């Protein structure tokens, strides 16, 4: 019998972040998968009353299917630690570091990973950011430091549009990050309990893999395994494992890269609670290895624990 069979499993989904809609889809898919494996599942749409609802449901373990702020950034993890409820995914510190792109980039550099040149600006300065502030110039990528799922991210190819992109990014959580634009293959790696499962290549219909491309079926092509030389694949999978372990992550993560023509895997970010929807990449990678979605969810659940 699997570890949590016969126990009450709460799938935490929805939540209060800008990624609520995606989390609703992730949570429903994971809950259905666990039910198909015989688990006693309660779907809990996370709100400010979560502690009372967890007690009322007499939850034994939490399957965290939240995305974004309050669910992926260590907040809910800290609550579950305080309540003594084991949970899936990374702990408080790894979740917080992974969600804050400024902190994550500093960690990646300290781990020896290749990081694209970037500058960080206070949100209050967004409207005044100009090309002269960027040693790498235009084109560039603008993003908020505290959001996921490409929320508030812009590819800027015209200097006249830089300030507008920065102002929009500043409406979201965190500081404004401006990165040098690197043209290359967009490759994501799934890592489960420290071991890379595989690398998938993303080719969006448009030039940029934005929110719509991520979550609208048919707008993006995926290639698994990624269409890159074997040496590049080995290098990017090793880099993903370094990032996962270096930040102290647990469960499943998805690590996003741009692979330059010379094979350099530039790390973009690590997602400590990656999407598990019909268009999500981790399930696609697992399926390429012959791991069915319900089995993947069960493996993630098996790893639930208290980390503090």
XYZ file of C-alpha atoms in Angstrom:
308
model
C 0.000 0.000 0.000
C 1.227 3.485 -0.865
C 2.202 5.693 2.032
C -0.928 7.888 2.181
C -3.585 5.347 1.173
C -6.399 5.376 3.735
C -5.458 8.889 4.896
C -7.282 12.166 4.238
C -5.564 14.039 1.401
C -6.342 17.735 0.916
C -5.541 19.095 -2.538
C -4.926 22.817 -2.053
C -5.818 24.795 -5.159
C -7.169 28.114 -6.411
C -5.814 30.582 -3.905
C -5.379 34.332 -3.987
C -2.659 34.939 -6.582
C -2.679 36.140 -10.182
C -2.270 32.475 -11.146
C -5.525 31.369 -9.511
C -7.151 30.148 -12.745
C -4.205 27.916 -13.613
C -4.133 26.536 -10.065
C -7.819 25.617 -10.281
C -7.030 23.522 -13.355
C -3.913 21.987 -11.782
C -5.736 21.089 -8.570
C -8.724 19.532 -10.303
C -6.471 17.418 -12.526
C -4.358 16.231 -9.578
C -7.394 15.510 -7.392
C -9.036 13.455 -10.141
C -5.795 11.544 -10.651
C -5.453 10.724 -6.955
C -9.113 9.669 -6.712
C -8.515 7.311 -9.645
C -5.716 5.743 -7.567
C -8.085 5.183 -4.636
C -7.197 8.141 -2.381
C -9.657 9.909 -0.072
C -9.363 13.447 -1.477
C -10.823 16.769 -0.357
C -10.443 19.719 -2.751
C -9.845 22.922 -0.762
C -10.006 26.277 -2.565
C -7.523 28.248 -0.482
C -8.681 31.464 1.205
C -7.958 33.298 4.467
C -9.876 30.635 6.415
C -7.562 27.805 5.366
C -6.418 26.850 8.920
C -9.993 26.326 10.118
C -10.919 24.402 6.988
C -7.893 22.114 7.303
C -8.869 21.312 10.903
C -12.513 20.790 9.963
C -11.587 18.378 7.175
C -9.262 16.460 9.540
C -6.528 16.474 6.933
C -3.586 14.077 7.234
C -1.534 15.364 4.294
C -1.691 18.285 1.853
C -1.060 18.064 -1.872
C -0.036 21.609 -2.797
C -1.447 22.532 -6.210
C -1.221 26.300 -5.706
C 0.708 28.652 -7.985
C 2.134 32.099 -7.351
C 2.050 34.271 -4.258
C 0.853 32.872 -0.919
C 0.969 29.315 -2.269
C 4.325 28.912 -3.995
C 6.361 31.435 -2.014
C 6.627 29.757 1.399
C 3.522 31.271 3.033
C 1.266 28.208 2.902
C 4.266 25.979 3.551
C 4.914 27.843 6.810
C 1.277 27.473 7.838
C 1.358 23.732 7.191
C 4.606 23.409 9.147
C 3.028 25.227 12.110
C -0.051 22.980 11.924
C 2.046 19.805 11.640
C 0.513 18.771 8.306
C 2.974 17.107 5.897
C 2.833 18.592 2.382
C 4.159 18.071 -1.106
C 6.805 20.220 -2.742
C 9.550 22.391 -1.347
C 9.814 23.838 2.145
C 9.532 27.421 3.307
C 13.028 28.651 2.406
C 13.366 26.941 -0.979
C 9.871 28.088 -1.961
C 10.594 31.690 -0.988
C 13.916 31.753 -2.845
C 12.474 30.154 -5.953
C 9.603 32.638 -6.122
C 11.808 35.722 -5.775
C 13.668 35.995 -9.078
C 16.262 38.423 -7.692
C 17.213 36.040 -4.881
C 17.060 33.013 -7.188
C 19.413 34.606 -9.733
C 21.931 35.389 -6.998
C 21.718 31.780 -5.804
C 22.114 30.419 -9.337
C 25.255 32.495 -9.844
C 26.662 31.304 -6.523
C 26.093 27.730 -7.705
C 28.129 28.370 -10.846
C 25.178 28.333 -13.244
C 25.041 30.571 -16.318
C 22.773 33.583 -15.697
C 21.821 36.116 -18.382
C 23.042 39.688 -17.739
C 20.368 41.675 -15.904
C 19.643 44.772 -13.890
C 17.217 45.225 -10.992
C 15.227 48.422 -10.414
C 12.834 49.484 -7.640
C 9.235 49.413 -8.835
C 8.903 53.101 -7.966
C 11.563 53.864 -10.613
C 9.874 51.907 -13.385
C 8.642 54.866 -15.439
C 12.131 56.393 -15.542
C 13.995 53.294 -16.771
C 15.602 53.969 -20.140
C 18.022 52.272 -22.544
C 20.913 54.218 -20.993
C 20.333 52.275 -17.760
C 20.990 48.980 -19.564
C 24.622 48.123 -20.396
C 23.346 45.389 -22.725
C 20.822 47.654 -24.489
C 17.764 46.669 -26.511
C 16.268 44.101 -27.155
C 15.620 43.038 -23.597
C 13.124 41.171 -21.429
C 11.246 42.944 -18.636
C 9.629 41.028 -15.771
C 8.456 41.471 -12.167
C 10.615 39.668 -9.625
C 7.780 38.124 -7.599
C 5.386 36.521 -10.101
C 5.316 33.320 -12.115
C 3.698 31.943 -15.300
C 5.126 34.826 -17.367
C 2.771 37.261 -15.611
C 3.880 40.818 -16.382
C 6.697 39.701 -18.705
C 7.494 41.663 -21.886
C 9.918 41.234 -24.759
C 11.003 44.767 -25.663
C 12.489 45.278 -29.134
C 11.726 49.012 -29.459
C 13.393 51.433 -27.031
C 10.266 53.601 -27.091
C 8.283 50.794 -25.469
C 10.698 50.096 -22.617
C 9.139 52.466 -20.078
C 5.640 51.148 -20.775
C 6.785 47.549 -20.231
C 8.560 48.512 -17.000
C 5.480 50.357 -15.715
C 3.350 47.277 -16.332
C 5.853 44.961 -14.618
C 5.868 47.330 -11.635
C 2.134 46.777 -11.092
C 2.929 43.232 -9.988
C 4.782 41.866 -6.970
C 8.436 42.723 -6.491
C 11.130 44.755 -8.140
C 11.510 45.167 -11.896
C 14.095 42.958 -13.605
C 15.431 43.810 -17.060
C 17.441 41.075 -18.784
C 19.530 40.987 -21.928
C 17.574 39.172 -24.635
C 19.227 35.917 -25.644
C 18.071 34.180 -28.811
C 18.190 30.415 -28.408
C 16.228 27.251 -27.767
C 13.741 27.447 -24.904
C 14.101 24.213 -22.932
C 12.467 23.188 -19.669
C 13.671 20.359 -17.446
C 11.526 18.436 -14.962
C 13.301 17.363 -11.772
C 11.747 14.882 -9.346
C 13.378 14.489 -5.923
C 16.671 15.817 -7.239
C 16.859 13.742 -10.412
C 16.220 15.236 -13.853
C 13.499 13.354 -15.736
C 13.984 14.945 -19.136
C 14.190 18.110 -21.213
C 11.388 19.430 -23.425
C 11.721 22.101 -26.107
C 9.110 24.848 -26.452
C 8.339 26.565 -29.755
C 5.558 29.149 -29.287
C 3.495 30.297 -32.256
C 4.583 33.845 -31.490
C 8.135 34.959 -30.757
C 7.623 34.976 -27.015
C 6.428 32.189 -24.671
C 3.965 34.345 -22.721
C 1.026 33.527 -20.430
C -1.354 32.859 -23.331
C 1.149 30.541 -25.041
C 1.598 28.586 -21.806
C -2.065 27.969 -21.063
C -3.932 28.085 -24.393
C -3.987 24.711 -26.104
C -2.692 24.707 -29.681
C -0.666 27.925 -29.482
C 2.679 26.239 -28.801
C 4.550 23.240 -30.185
C 6.481 20.946 -27.870
C 9.307 18.580 -28.744
C 10.240 15.776 -26.386
C 13.008 14.993 -26.184
C 14.295 18.479 -26.951
C 15.855 18.862 -30.409
C 19.310 19.670 -29.101
C 22.624 17.816 -29.299
C 23.090 15.081 -26.714
C 25.946 17.004 -25.082
C 23.683 20.038 -24.643
C 20.925 17.858 -23.199
C 23.271 16.345 -20.633
C 24.543 19.803 -19.701
C 21.093 21.346 -19.225
C 19.803 18.401 -17.185
C 22.844 18.568 -14.920
C 22.285 22.321 -14.481
C 18.655 21.708 -13.527
C 19.707 19.225 -10.856
C 22.253 21.716 -9.478
C 19.551 24.387 -9.227
C 17.025 22.041 -7.584
C 19.459 20.700 -5.026
C 21.267 23.994 -4.509
C 18.081 25.779 -3.447
C 17.088 22.800 -1.278
C 13.969 21.973 -3.287
C 11.831 18.883 -2.780
C 9.186 17.077 -4.793
C 8.901 18.058 -8.438
C 10.280 21.266 -9.953
C 10.531 22.622 -13.477
C 13.676 24.532 -14.374
C 13.514 26.877 -17.369
C 16.464 27.600 -19.664
C 17.481 29.354 -22.857
C 20.166 27.316 -24.587
C 22.453 29.543 -26.637
C 23.819 28.307 -29.992
C 27.134 27.436 -28.300
C 25.299 25.134 -25.881
C 25.404 27.397 -22.814
C 22.287 26.675 -20.706
C 21.239 30.065 -19.349
C 18.934 29.448 -16.389
C 15.833 31.650 -16.272
C 14.002 30.424 -13.188
C 12.961 27.438 -11.111
C 9.284 26.663 -10.556
C 8.848 24.927 -7.212
C 5.169 24.112 -7.920
C 5.003 23.662 -11.699
C 1.694 23.485 -13.543
C -0.048 20.152 -13.863
C -2.712 21.054 -16.447
C -3.457 19.568 -19.848
C -0.869 21.865 -21.470
C 1.720 21.644 -18.674
C 5.262 20.523 -19.321
C 6.071 18.274 -16.359
C 3.266 15.796 -17.232
C 4.412 15.860 -20.876
C 7.967 14.992 -19.849
C 6.760 12.245 -17.493
C 4.544 10.792 -20.228
C 7.577 10.677 -22.507
C 9.183 8.382 -19.931
C 6.072 6.207 -19.722
C 4.906 7.658 -16.376
C 1.128 8.046 -16.461
C -0.322 11.210 -14.908
C -1.996 9.417 -11.944
C 1.279 7.627 -11.178
C 3.175 10.932 -11.324
C 0.738 12.506 -8.850
C 1.085 9.516 -6.540
C 4.877 9.775 -6.631
C 4.653 13.455 -5.730
C 2.247 12.651 -2.884
C 4.548 9.894 -1.592
C 7.202 12.550 -1.014
C 5.007 14.716 1.237
C 6.754 15.654 4.482
C 7.384 18.345 7.056
C 10.644 20.129 6.230
C 11.214 22.570 9.086
